[in-house]
Short mmCIF file of C-alpha atoms in Angstrom, two decimals:
data_model
loop_
_atom_site.label_atom_id
_atom_site.label_comp_id
_atom_site.label_asym_id
_atom_site.label_seq_id
_atom_site.Cartn_x
_atom_site.Cartn_y
_atom_site.Cartn_z
CA MET U 99 68.61 81.88 30.79
CA GLN U 100 68.00 81.47 34.74
CA ALA U 101 68.66 78.09 36.33
CA TRP U 102 68.33 76.32 39.52
CA LEU U 103 68.30 72.99 41.51
CA SER U 104 65.25 71.48 43.65
CA SER U 105 64.41 68.30 45.16
CA SER U 106 62.20 65.68 43.79
CA LEU U 107 59.21 66.96 45.66
CA VAL U 108 58.70 70.00 43.58
CA ARG U 109 56.71 70.21 40.45
CA HIS U 110 58.01 72.89 37.85
CA TYR U 111 55.10 74.12 35.62
CA PRO U 112 55.62 76.13 32.41
CA ALA U 113 54.86 79.65 34.07
CA SER U 114 56.69 78.70 37.47
CA ARG U 115 58.98 81.50 38.38
CA ALA U 116 62.82 80.93 38.68
CA LYS U 117 64.54 80.22 41.86
CA ARG U 118 68.11 81.21 43.21
CA ARG U 119 69.18 77.72 44.34
CA GLN U 120 72.74 76.81 42.93
CA THR U 121 73.40 74.27 45.15
CA LEU U 122 71.50 71.34 47.20
CA THR U 123 72.66 68.74 49.86
CA LEU U 124 71.06 65.42 49.63
CA HIS U 125 71.61 62.74 52.60
CA ALA U 126 71.85 58.84 51.70
CA ALA U 127 72.73 55.65 53.09
CA ARG U 128 75.07 53.31 51.26
CA GLY U 129 73.09 51.52 48.67
CA GLU U 130 70.53 53.97 48.37
CA SER U 131 68.90 56.10 45.07
CA LEU U 132 67.73 59.33 45.17
CA SER U 133 66.59 62.10 42.56
CA PHE U 134 66.42 65.70 42.53
CA GLN U 135 65.92 68.52 39.53
CA ALA U 136 67.81 71.11 37.40
CA ALA U 137 65.20 73.45 36.41
CA PHE U 138 65.83 76.46 34.02
CA ARG U 139 63.47 79.20 32.75
CA THR U 140 63.86 80.98 29.31
CA GLU U 141 63.48 84.83 28.80
CA GLY U 142 63.34 85.86 25.35
CA SER U 143 63.93 83.75 22.50
CA PRO U 144 63.48 80.04 22.31
CA ALA U 145 66.67 77.95 23.16
CA LYS U 146 67.69 74.23 22.72
CA VAL U 147 69.15 73.33 26.27
CA SER U 148 71.12 69.97 26.77
CA ALA U 149 71.86 68.70 30.27
CA SER U 150 74.71 66.53 31.70
CA ALA U 151 75.58 65.32 35.26
CA THR U 152 78.85 63.96 36.57
CA CYS U 153 80.04 62.41 39.59
CA ARG U 154 83.32 60.71 40.70
CA ASP U 155 83.91 57.27 42.39
CA GLY U 156 81.26 55.13 40.36
CA PHE U 157 78.21 56.79 40.94
CA LEU U 158 75.11 55.74 38.54
CA LEU U 159 73.51 58.85 37.21
CA ARG U 160 70.65 59.38 34.89
CA VAL U 161 69.38 62.39 33.43
CA ARG U 162 65.71 62.74 31.74
CA ARG U 163 63.52 65.51 30.44
CA VAL U 164 60.26 66.43 32.49
CA GLY U 165 57.35 66.49 29.75
CA TYR U 166 54.07 68.00 30.46
CA VAL U 167 50.91 66.42 29.91
CA PRO U 168 47.25 68.45 29.91
CA VAL U 169 45.17 68.25 33.24
CA LEU U 170 41.73 69.64 32.20
CA HIS U 171 40.20 69.20 35.84
CA PHE U 172 41.31 69.34 39.63
CA SER U 173 40.23 66.10 41.28
CA THR U 174 36.73 66.60 42.96
CA ALA U 175 36.16 66.36 46.87
CA THR U 176 39.55 67.66 47.57
CA PRO U 177 40.05 71.01 49.30
CA ALA U 178 42.92 73.61 48.18
CA PRO U 179 45.48 72.87 50.85
CA GLU U 180 45.14 69.21 49.48
CA LEU U 181 45.82 69.96 45.80
CA GLU U 182 49.02 70.95 44.13
CA GLY U 183 48.92 73.30 40.91
CA ILE U 184 46.36 75.78 41.87
CA GLY U 185 47.15 78.83 39.67
CA HIS U 186 48.53 76.58 36.98
CA LEU U 187 45.87 73.68 36.41
CA PRO U 188 43.89 73.36 34.45
CA GLY U 189 46.68 73.45 32.31
CA LEU U 190 49.89 71.45 31.57
CA ALA U 191 51.25 69.49 34.32
CA PRO U 192 54.87 68.11 34.83
CA ASP U 193 54.72 64.21 34.77
CA PRO U 194 56.16 62.06 32.06
CA LEU U 195 60.11 61.72 32.21
CA PHE U 196 61.53 61.28 28.74
CA PRO U 197 64.51 59.70 28.17
CA GLU U 198 66.46 62.45 26.71
CA ALA U 199 68.77 65.03 27.84
CA GLU U 200 67.68 67.70 25.67
CA ALA U 201 65.03 70.38 26.07
CA HIS U 202 63.59 72.69 23.24
CA ALA U 203 62.35 75.68 25.30
CA GLY U 204 60.13 78.22 24.33
CA SER U 205 59.97 81.87 25.41
CA TYR U 206 59.25 82.95 28.97
CA GLU U 207 58.79 78.89 29.98
CA THR U 208 60.12 76.63 32.73
CA ASN U 209 61.46 73.45 31.98
CA ALA U 210 63.53 70.62 34.11
CA PHE U 211 65.57 67.76 33.80
CA TRP U 212 65.28 64.85 36.40
CA VAL U 213 68.59 63.34 37.77
CA ASN U 214 68.60 59.78 39.27
CA VAL U 215 71.73 59.00 41.37
CA ASP U 216 72.26 55.68 42.31
CA VAL U 217 74.96 55.39 45.65
CA PRO U 218 76.97 52.32 45.35
CA SER U 219 76.82 49.88 48.35
CA HIS U 220 80.54 49.91 48.57
CA ALA U 221 81.00 53.81 48.67
CA PRO U 222 82.91 55.31 51.57
CA PRO U 223 81.16 57.72 53.70
CA GLY U 224 81.62 61.43 52.68
CA ARG U 225 80.70 64.39 50.43
CA TYR U 226 80.12 63.72 46.60
CA PRO U 227 79.42 66.66 44.66
CA VAL U 228 77.22 65.70 41.51
CA THR U 229 77.53 68.52 38.87
CA VAL U 230 74.85 69.27 36.55
CA ALA U 231 75.79 71.43 33.48
CA LEU U 232 73.03 73.22 31.39
CA SER U 233 74.11 74.19 28.17
CA PRO U 234 71.89 76.48 25.93
CA GLU U 235 72.64 76.14 22.19
CA GLY U 236 75.30 78.82 21.28
CA GLY U 237 75.47 79.92 24.73
CA GLU U 238 77.15 79.71 28.14
CA ALA U 239 76.66 76.58 30.03
CA VAL U 240 75.85 76.78 33.69
CA ALA U 241 77.09 74.68 36.30
CA LEU U 242 75.02 73.57 39.39
CA ILE U 243 76.32 71.56 42.15
CA ALA U 244 74.03 69.12 44.45
CA VAL U 245 76.11 67.30 47.15
CA VAL U 246 75.39 63.68 48.14
CA VAL U 247 76.38 63.07 51.70
CA VAL U 248 76.93 59.51 52.04
CA HIS U 249 76.60 58.09 55.55
CA ARG U 250 78.24 54.79 57.02
CA GLY U 251 75.22 52.73 57.36
CA THR U 252 73.95 50.69 54.56
CA VAL U 253 70.28 50.03 53.67
CA HIS U 254 68.92 46.55 52.97
CA PRO U 255 66.19 45.49 50.48
CA ARG U 256 62.73 45.86 51.69
CA ARG U 257 61.26 42.61 53.25
CA ASP U 258 57.81 41.38 54.12
CA PHE U 259 55.80 44.05 52.39
CA PRO U 260 54.80 42.95 49.20
CA VAL U 261 53.88 45.37 46.29
CA THR U 262 51.62 44.98 43.42
CA GLN U 263 49.78 47.01 40.83
CA TRP U 264 47.79 45.51 38.20
CA PHE U 265 49.51 44.90 35.10
CA TYR U 266 47.70 45.25 32.06
CA ALA U 267 48.86 42.81 29.31
CA ASP U 268 46.17 43.81 26.99
CA ALA U 269 47.25 47.53 26.96
CA LEU U 270 50.95 46.48 25.75
CA CYS U 271 49.14 44.34 23.07
CA ASP U 272 47.13 46.85 21.74
CA TRP U 273 49.54 50.13 22.02
CA TYR U 274 52.47 47.90 20.58
CA ARG U 275 49.89 46.22 18.08
CA THR U 276 51.31 42.63 19.09
CA GLU U 277 49.68 39.90 20.78
CA LEU U 278 50.60 37.66 23.74
CA TRP U 279 51.27 34.68 21.50
CA GLU U 280 53.59 36.76 18.99
CA GLU U 281 57.28 36.79 19.69
CA SER U 282 57.19 40.49 19.48
CA PHE U 283 55.45 40.81 22.44
CA TRP U 284 57.96 39.55 24.77
CA PRO U 285 61.03 42.05 24.43
CA ILE U 286 58.23 44.85 25.25
CA LEU U 287 57.00 42.78 28.53
CA ASP U 288 60.70 42.47 29.72
CA ALA U 289 61.04 46.09 29.36
CA TYR U 290 58.07 46.81 31.57
CA VAL U 291 58.90 43.85 34.08
CA GLU U 292 62.42 45.50 34.43
CA ASP U 293 60.67 48.86 35.25
CA ILE U 294 58.37 47.92 37.72
CA ALA U 295 61.62 45.89 39.47
CA ALA U 296 63.49 48.81 39.47
CA HIS U 297 60.64 50.96 40.97
CA GLY U 298 60.36 48.73 43.95
CA GLN U 299 57.29 46.53 43.15
CA ASP U 300 58.03 43.13 44.00
CA THR U 301 55.06 41.27 42.97
CA ILE U 302 53.15 41.03 39.17
CA LEU U 303 49.92 40.06 38.09
CA VAL U 304 49.99 36.79 35.78
CA PRO U 305 46.95 36.90 33.46
CA VAL U 306 46.90 33.09 33.26
CA PHE U 307 43.32 33.89 31.91
CA THR U 308 42.06 37.58 30.92
CA PRO U 309 41.66 39.61 34.07
CA PRO U 310 37.66 39.98 35.06
CA THR U 311 38.14 43.68 35.76
CA ASP U 312 37.15 47.11 34.55
CA GLY U 313 34.98 45.65 31.92
CA VAL U 314 35.12 43.02 29.09
CA LYS U 315 38.63 43.22 27.96
CA LYS U 316 40.64 42.04 24.88
CA PRO U 317 41.52 38.19 25.36
CA THR U 318 44.92 38.23 27.06
CA GLN U 319 45.14 34.75 28.15
CA LEU U 320 48.66 32.88 28.83
CA LEU U 321 47.49 29.47 29.34
CA GLY U 322 46.44 27.51 26.43
CA VAL U 323 43.41 25.69 27.05
CA ARG U 324 41.54 23.25 24.65
CA ARG U 325 38.94 20.27 25.05
CA ASP U 326 39.88 16.82 24.59
CA GLY U 327 36.43 15.04 24.99
CA GLY U 328 35.25 15.53 28.61
CA ARG U 329 38.82 16.71 29.47
CA TYR U 330 40.43 20.10 29.40
CA VAL U 331 44.17 20.12 28.19
CA PHE U 332 46.32 22.94 29.45
CA ASP U 333 49.53 24.54 27.73
CA TRP U 334 51.47 26.26 30.50
CA THR U 335 54.25 27.67 28.19
CA LEU U 336 53.75 30.95 28.13
CA VAL U 337 52.81 31.17 31.96
CA GLU U 338 55.95 29.54 32.51
CA ARG U 339 57.74 32.18 30.20
CA TRP U 340 56.10 35.24 32.01
CA VAL U 341 57.25 33.96 35.10
CA ASP U 342 60.68 33.37 34.10
CA CYS U 343 60.70 37.03 32.69
CA ALA U 344 59.82 38.38 36.12
CA ARG U 345 62.38 36.11 38.34
CA GLU U 346 64.95 37.43 36.13
CA HIS U 347 64.40 40.66 36.90
CA GLY U 348 64.05 40.32 40.47
CA VAL U 349 60.38 40.20 40.92
CA SER U 350 59.78 37.47 43.88
CA HIS U 351 55.82 37.20 43.94
CA PHE U 352 53.00 36.40 41.89
CA GLU U 353 49.28 37.10 41.85
CA TRP U 354 47.15 35.04 40.27
CA ASN U 355 44.01 36.81 38.55
CA HIS U 356 40.45 36.51 39.99
CA LEU U 357 38.59 33.54 39.40
CA PHE U 358 35.16 34.97 39.56
CA THR U 359 33.61 38.13 38.11
CA GLN U 360 34.15 41.57 39.53
CA TRP U 361 31.88 43.34 42.41
CA GLY U 362 30.01 40.51 43.62
CA ALA U 363 31.56 37.10 42.35
CA ALA U 364 28.19 36.18 40.52
CA ARG U 365 29.70 34.50 37.43
CA ALA U 366 32.36 32.26 36.11
CA ILE U 367 34.97 34.44 34.37
CA ARG U 368 35.50 34.25 30.50
CA ILE U 369 38.21 31.59 29.76
CA TYR U 370 39.05 31.12 25.93
CA GLU U 371 39.92 28.27 23.60
CA GLY U 372 43.86 28.41 22.93
CA HIS U 373 44.93 31.87 23.91
CA GLY U 374 41.74 33.56 22.77
CA GLU U 375 43.08 33.97 19.19
CA GLU U 376 39.38 33.49 17.86
CA GLY U 377 37.84 34.75 20.63
CA ALA U 378 35.72 31.57 21.05
CA LEU U 379 34.67 31.23 24.55
CA LEU U 380 34.70 27.80 26.40
CA TRP U 381 31.22 28.82 28.11
CA PRO U 382 28.52 31.24 27.73
CA ALA U 383 29.44 34.70 29.60
CA GLU U 384 26.24 34.29 31.64
CA THR U 385 27.56 31.20 33.38
CA ALA U 386 26.81 31.22 36.89
CA ASN U 387 29.70 31.26 39.53
CA THR U 388 29.25 27.50 41.12
CA SER U 389 27.48 26.24 38.12
CA ALA U 390 28.36 22.46 37.38
CA THR U 391 30.34 23.71 34.21
CA TYR U 392 32.50 25.82 35.88
CA ARG U 393 33.08 23.66 38.67
CA GLU U 394 34.10 20.64 36.51
CA PHE U 395 36.56 23.23 34.90
CA LEU U 396 37.77 24.09 38.14
CA SER U 397 38.01 20.85 39.14
CA GLN U 398 40.69 20.19 36.37
CA TYR U 399 42.45 23.60 36.24
CA LEU U 400 43.34 23.98 40.11
CA PRO U 401 45.19 20.52 40.63
CA GLU U 402 47.15 21.74 37.58
CA LEU U 403 47.90 24.92 38.76
CA HIS U 404 49.15 23.57 42.07
CA ARG U 405 51.40 21.25 40.37
CA PHE U 406 52.81 24.17 38.26
CA LEU U 407 53.60 26.28 41.26
CA ALA U 408 54.86 23.08 43.41
CA GLU U 409 57.33 22.34 40.37
CA ARG U 410 58.70 25.81 40.48
CA ASP U 411 58.81 26.73 44.03
CA LEU U 412 56.12 29.44 43.78
CA LEU U 413 53.36 28.33 46.16
CA ASP U 414 54.65 30.20 49.10
CA VAL U 415 54.98 33.35 46.91
CA SER U 416 51.82 33.21 45.14
CA PHE U 417 48.40 35.21 45.89
CA PHE U 418 45.01 34.32 44.79
CA HIS U 419 41.77 36.06 44.43
CA VAL U 420 38.03 35.44 44.10
CA SER U 421 36.42 38.65 43.20
CA ASP U 422 37.46 42.32 43.25
CA GLU U 423 35.75 44.86 45.65
CA PRO U 424 32.39 42.41 46.57
CA HIS U 425 30.00 44.71 48.54
CA GLY U 426 26.78 44.22 49.75
CA GLU U 427 24.68 41.10 51.21
CA GLU U 428 24.06 39.44 47.80
CA ALA U 429 27.69 39.68 47.07
CA ARG U 430 29.02 38.34 50.15
CA ALA U 431 26.36 35.27 49.76
CA ASN U 432 27.84 34.64 46.07
CA TYR U 433 31.65 35.17 47.69
CA ARG U 434 30.73 32.68 50.13
CA GLY U 435 29.63 29.99 47.65
CA CYS U 436 32.66 30.53 45.52
CA ARG U 437 34.81 30.21 48.61
CA GLU U 438 33.31 26.94 49.83
CA MET U 439 33.80 25.59 46.50
CA LEU U 440 37.47 26.49 46.46
CA ARG U 441 38.10 25.23 49.94
CA GLU U 442 36.60 21.82 48.67
CA LEU U 443 38.52 21.77 45.34
CA ALA U 444 41.82 23.61 46.62
CA PRO U 445 42.08 23.58 50.35
CA TRP U 446 45.93 24.96 49.83
CA MET U 447 44.68 28.25 48.24
CA ARG U 448 44.78 31.32 50.88
CA VAL U 449 42.96 34.14 49.06
CA MET U 450 43.26 37.86 49.24
CA ASP U 451 40.81 40.33 47.75
CA ALA U 452 40.22 44.27 47.91
CA LEU U 453 37.03 44.84 49.97
CA SER U 454 36.53 47.33 52.33
CA GLU U 455 33.37 45.57 54.26
CA ILE U 456 34.92 44.08 57.19
CA GLU U 457 31.92 41.24 57.42
CA PHE U 458 34.14 39.29 54.99
CA ALA U 459 37.08 39.24 57.54
CA ARG U 460 34.96 38.35 60.32
CA GLU U 461 33.14 35.60 58.38
CA LYS U 462 36.78 34.23 57.52
CA LEU U 463 35.56 34.36 53.75
CA VAL U 464 39.19 36.03 52.99
CA ASP U 465 42.34 35.13 54.30
CA VAL U 466 43.92 38.34 53.40
CA PRO U 467 41.80 41.20 53.23
CA ILE U 468 42.91 44.45 51.27
CA PRO U 469 40.71 47.17 52.52
CA SER U 470 40.96 50.79 50.96
CA ILE U 471 42.99 53.33 53.47
CA SER U 472 39.85 54.98 54.65
CA VAL U 473 38.76 51.89 56.29
CA ALA U 474 41.91 50.08 56.88
CA PRO U 475 42.08 51.19 60.65
CA GLN U 476 38.86 49.11 61.39
CA PHE U 477 40.40 46.09 59.90
CA ALA U 478 43.50 46.82 62.35
CA GLU U 479 41.36 47.57 65.54
CA GLY U 480 39.15 44.00 64.54
CA GLY U 481 42.34 42.20 64.81
CA PHE U 482 42.53 41.38 61.06
CA PRO U 483 46.04 41.85 59.49
CA ALA U 484 45.64 43.49 56.00
CA TRP U 485 47.15 45.02 53.30
CA ALA U 486 45.69 48.32 51.80
CA TYR U 487 44.93 49.96 48.56
CA PHE U 488 43.87 53.22 47.38
CA CYS U 489 42.47 54.06 43.80
CA CYS U 490 40.33 56.96 42.45
CA GLY U 491 39.44 57.36 46.28
CA PRO U 492 39.50 58.40 48.89
CA ARG U 493 40.38 61.98 48.33
CA GLY U 494 40.56 64.99 50.45
CA ALA U 495 43.11 64.65 53.15
CA TYR U 496 44.04 60.87 52.31
CA LEU U 497 47.22 59.44 50.70
CA ASN U 498 46.87 59.31 46.95
CA ARG U 499 49.20 59.86 43.96
CA LEU U 500 47.32 61.90 41.48
CA LEU U 501 48.44 64.46 39.28
CA ASP U 502 47.26 67.09 41.47
CA THR U 503 48.35 65.28 44.58
CA PRO U 504 51.38 67.13 46.23
CA LEU U 505 54.62 65.38 46.04
CA SER U 506 55.41 65.66 49.30
CA LYS U 507 52.12 63.88 50.15
CA ILE U 508 52.83 60.94 47.87
CA SER U 509 56.30 60.82 49.36
CA MET U 510 54.72 59.81 52.48
CA ALA U 511 53.34 56.65 51.27
CA GLY U 512 56.00 54.22 52.50
CA TRP U 513 55.92 55.93 55.95
CA LEU U 514 52.27 55.37 56.35
CA PHE U 515 52.30 51.72 55.32
CA TYR U 516 55.08 51.23 57.76
CA ARG U 517 53.64 53.19 60.58
CA ASN U 518 50.28 51.72 60.08
CA ARG U 519 51.68 48.07 59.75
CA ALA U 520 49.96 47.45 56.47
CA ARG U 521 51.09 43.87 55.33
CA GLY U 522 51.13 44.95 51.66
CA PHE U 523 49.88 47.22 49.00
CA LEU U 524 47.71 47.00 45.91
CA HIS U 525 46.81 49.48 43.31
CA TRP U 526 44.94 48.69 40.04
CA GLY U 527 46.40 51.17 37.70
CA TYR U 528 50.17 50.42 36.75
CA ASN U 529 49.32 50.87 32.77
CA TYR U 530 45.50 51.17 32.35
CA TRP U 531 45.27 53.02 28.77
CA TYR U 532 41.91 52.87 27.94
CA LYS U 533 38.37 54.85 28.08
CA SER U 534 36.79 53.35 31.33
CA GLN U 535 35.57 50.18 31.38
CA THR U 536 35.92 49.68 27.48
CA THR U 537 38.48 48.33 24.93
CA GLU U 538 39.01 51.52 23.30
CA LEU U 539 42.40 52.74 23.65
CA ILE U 540 43.25 56.36 24.62
CA ASP U 541 46.65 58.40 24.45
CA PRO U 542 47.66 58.65 28.07
CA TYR U 543 50.03 61.59 26.98
CA ARG U 544 46.38 63.39 26.24
CA ILE U 545 43.92 61.58 28.16
CA ASN U 546 45.04 60.83 32.05
CA ASP U 547 41.57 60.10 33.62
CA ALA U 548 40.21 57.42 31.29
CA LEU U 549 37.37 59.79 30.04
CA ASN U 550 35.65 59.00 33.38
CA TRP U 551 36.22 62.44 35.18
CA PRO U 552 34.84 63.16 37.77
CA GLY U 553 34.60 59.38 38.50
CA TRP U 554 38.24 58.82 37.91
CA PRO U 555 40.55 61.46 38.85
CA PRO U 556 43.72 62.78 36.78
CA GLY U 557 46.61 60.16 36.97
CA ASP U 558 44.58 57.44 38.64
CA PRO U 559 44.64 54.65 35.77
CA PHE U 560 48.21 54.53 35.09
CA ILE U 561 51.62 55.59 36.67
CA VAL U 562 53.88 54.72 33.44
CA TYR U 563 53.44 56.07 29.76
CA PRO U 564 54.20 53.89 26.61
CA GLY U 565 57.44 54.63 25.20
CA ASP U 566 58.92 53.52 21.67
CA SER U 567 59.54 49.93 23.00
CA GLY U 568 59.12 50.10 26.84
CA PRO U 569 57.90 52.56 29.79
CA VAL U 570 58.08 56.18 30.29
CA ASP U 571 58.54 56.95 33.82
CA SER U 572 56.56 59.53 35.56
CA ILE U 573 57.41 62.08 38.60
CA ARG U 574 54.64 60.12 40.64
CA TRP U 575 56.33 56.74 39.85
CA GLU U 576 59.67 57.87 40.95
CA VAL U 577 58.15 59.85 44.00
CA PHE U 578 56.27 56.61 45.18
CA ALA U 579 59.46 54.45 44.56
CA GLU U 580 61.36 56.71 47.04
CA SER U 581 58.62 56.30 49.46
CA LEU U 582 59.08 52.58 49.32
CA ARG U 583 63.06 53.00 49.63
CA ASP U 584 62.42 55.22 52.95
CA TYR U 585 60.31 52.04 54.14
CA ALA U 586 63.35 49.81 53.64
CA LEU U 587 65.14 52.72 55.33
CA LEU U 588 63.06 52.44 58.41
CA GLN U 589 63.34 48.65 58.21
CA SER U 590 67.08 48.94 58.08
CA ALA U 591 67.38 51.44 61.03
CA GLY U 592 65.14 49.02 63.06
CA VAL U 593 62.67 51.49 64.00
CA GLU U 594 59.24 50.08 65.49
CA PRO U 595 55.95 51.49 64.32
CA GLU U 596 54.99 52.87 67.40
CA ASP U 597 58.56 54.91 67.80
CA PRO U 598 57.88 58.32 68.93
CA MET U 599 59.52 59.61 65.65
CA LEU U 600 56.36 58.36 64.03
CA SER U 601 53.91 59.83 66.57
CA GLU U 602 52.76 62.51 64.03
CA ILE U 603 51.57 60.06 61.66
CA ARG U 604 48.02 59.02 62.93
CA ASP U 605 46.38 57.36 60.15
CA TYR U 606 46.28 57.75 56.38
CA ALA U 607 44.56 61.21 56.35
CA ASP U 608 46.25 62.65 59.29
CA PHE U 609 49.84 63.13 58.79
CA PRO U 610 52.75 65.38 58.01
CA LYS U 611 52.60 66.58 54.34
CA ASP U 612 55.57 68.75 54.26
CA GLU U 613 59.03 68.22 52.69
CA PRO U 614 60.94 69.44 55.83
CA TRP U 615 59.45 67.07 57.74
CA ILE U 616 60.61 64.07 55.69
CA ARG U 617 63.99 65.66 55.44
CA THR U 618 64.54 65.79 59.36
CA ARG U 619 63.07 62.18 59.61
CA ARG U 620 65.36 61.01 57.05
CA ARG U 621 68.47 62.57 58.96
CA GLU U 622 67.26 60.96 62.08
CA LEU U 623 67.20 57.28 60.31
CA LEU U 624 70.44 57.92 58.77
CA LYS U 625 71.99 58.86 62.37
CA ARG U 626 70.49 55.45 63.67
CA LEU U 627 71.81 53.43 60.85
CA ASP U 628 75.21 54.85 61.19
CA ARG U 629 75.48 53.62 65.00
#
C-alpha cells in the first residue's frame, strides 16, 4: 500500500497514481476550520484500510471516507482547461463523504479519507502536528503528518453576506418516507439544518407554501389553511417550529417562497387546504396572478404574515420573492402587475428575485436583484447593488461547482463574491433529488444531472446526498464552505475589495484558478490579521 497526503483541492480518482507526499503544512487563523486528505493506493490484493487522526490541545478532528459516484458525461460548452477529470471521466468521480473511517479497497485502486480540523479560537499560536494513521487489515500502519500552523489572528464570523440554497422539504419527505406534518420528519430536518449552518449557510427557505419552482411539486405546505365562511384561517404552528429549528442551529435569515409562478408570474401559486394532506387546492391551478380570488387571499394572508414576523423579530432578517427568473416583455408586465398589488397590500415588503434582465432593476420592480454571475457586472455598472447566483450555467471559464469543475476553481467562490461586491449568494440546488421538473425521486448516488443532461450538468441539482438519518456531505460542499471562510478571513483582515492583492480577480470568468495563488493570498491575509 502506498499512502500520501494532499490538500482539499485534489480529486483522487480510482486510477489516480500514487504520490510521495508524506507531510503537509496548512496555515490557519484561530477559530478557522480547514481540511486535507490522506490517500492510498493498493497494489495487489484487496485490503480493508482504516483511518484515524490525532492531535493535541483540543483540536476537533473528523475523518470521513471519500466515496465515488458515476459521471456519465462532461459538462457541455466547457473547454478542456476548465474541466477536471479528463482521462478519468466519464467514469467514477470522488464526491460523497461517508461518515465512516474504513475503506474496502480493491486491487490497483486509489481511495482517500477526508480529514476536517477545527482550530479552537483560544489556541496559542504555534505548530500543531496532526497524525493520520492508515492501517491495512493484517498489515503495518502508515503514519502521515500534517502540520497546522496556527497564527496569532482570530477570524470573525462572516457578516453582511447572506447565503441561501433552496432547501427541498419534499425531497426529504419522499426519501425518508415521511410528511411535514408527521413527527418523524422533524429529526431529519434538524440534521439537515445543522449541516447547512455548519457550512456557512445562514439563510433558509421557509416552505410556508409549496415552492412554485421546477414543476408541480408534492404538497409541502407548512402553513395550515382552511376556509371559514368568507375568511381564511391560518395555523402557524409548523412554520414556527421550522423557524425555531433553524434559529437553534444559528441560521439567522429566512427566505419566504415565491408568491407567483415561475418564469413570468402569470398565475397564483398552488395553495392547499390544511397542509395539503388530501391534495385539495383552494382554487384552480390556472387562477390568474392578480385575480379577485388570489387578491382576496393575499389581502388576508399578508397582514397575518407581517404579524407573525413582527412578533418574532423576523422582519429585518426576512427575504421575499415574487417570481423566479422572469424574462421577456410579457413576464415583465406580469411582474409589474404583481408588484403593484403587493405594494398596495404589503407596503412593508421588499422583494428580491433571481432575474438577469436589468430592466427589472431600472424600473424598480425589484428591490434586491439577484442576477446570474454572467451579467452581474452590468448591474454593478448600472449602480444597482445585487446578490449573485449561478446554476446550470454559466459554464466555460465562469465560476461553478459541478462534478467536473476543478476544486481550485470552486474554492475561489468567496474571493469572487468579495471582490465583486456581491451582496449575497443564491443557489437553487441544495438537495434536489428528482428527475427534472417532476415528482419522480431519483437515486443521487447514481444520477447527478436530474436525467436532464446536457441541460443540467453533473452535480448541479444538489450539494449533499441522503444518508441514513441526515445528510452525507460532498467534497464540493466542503470546498465551497471553505471559500466562505476565506470570505470571513478577508473581512477579518480588513481588506477592501479594491486592494491590490485582489487585482488579478477581474470578474466571475477572469480570475486565478490555481491552488498556489490561494495558498499565497491566504498567507498574506494571515500576516495582516496577525498585526
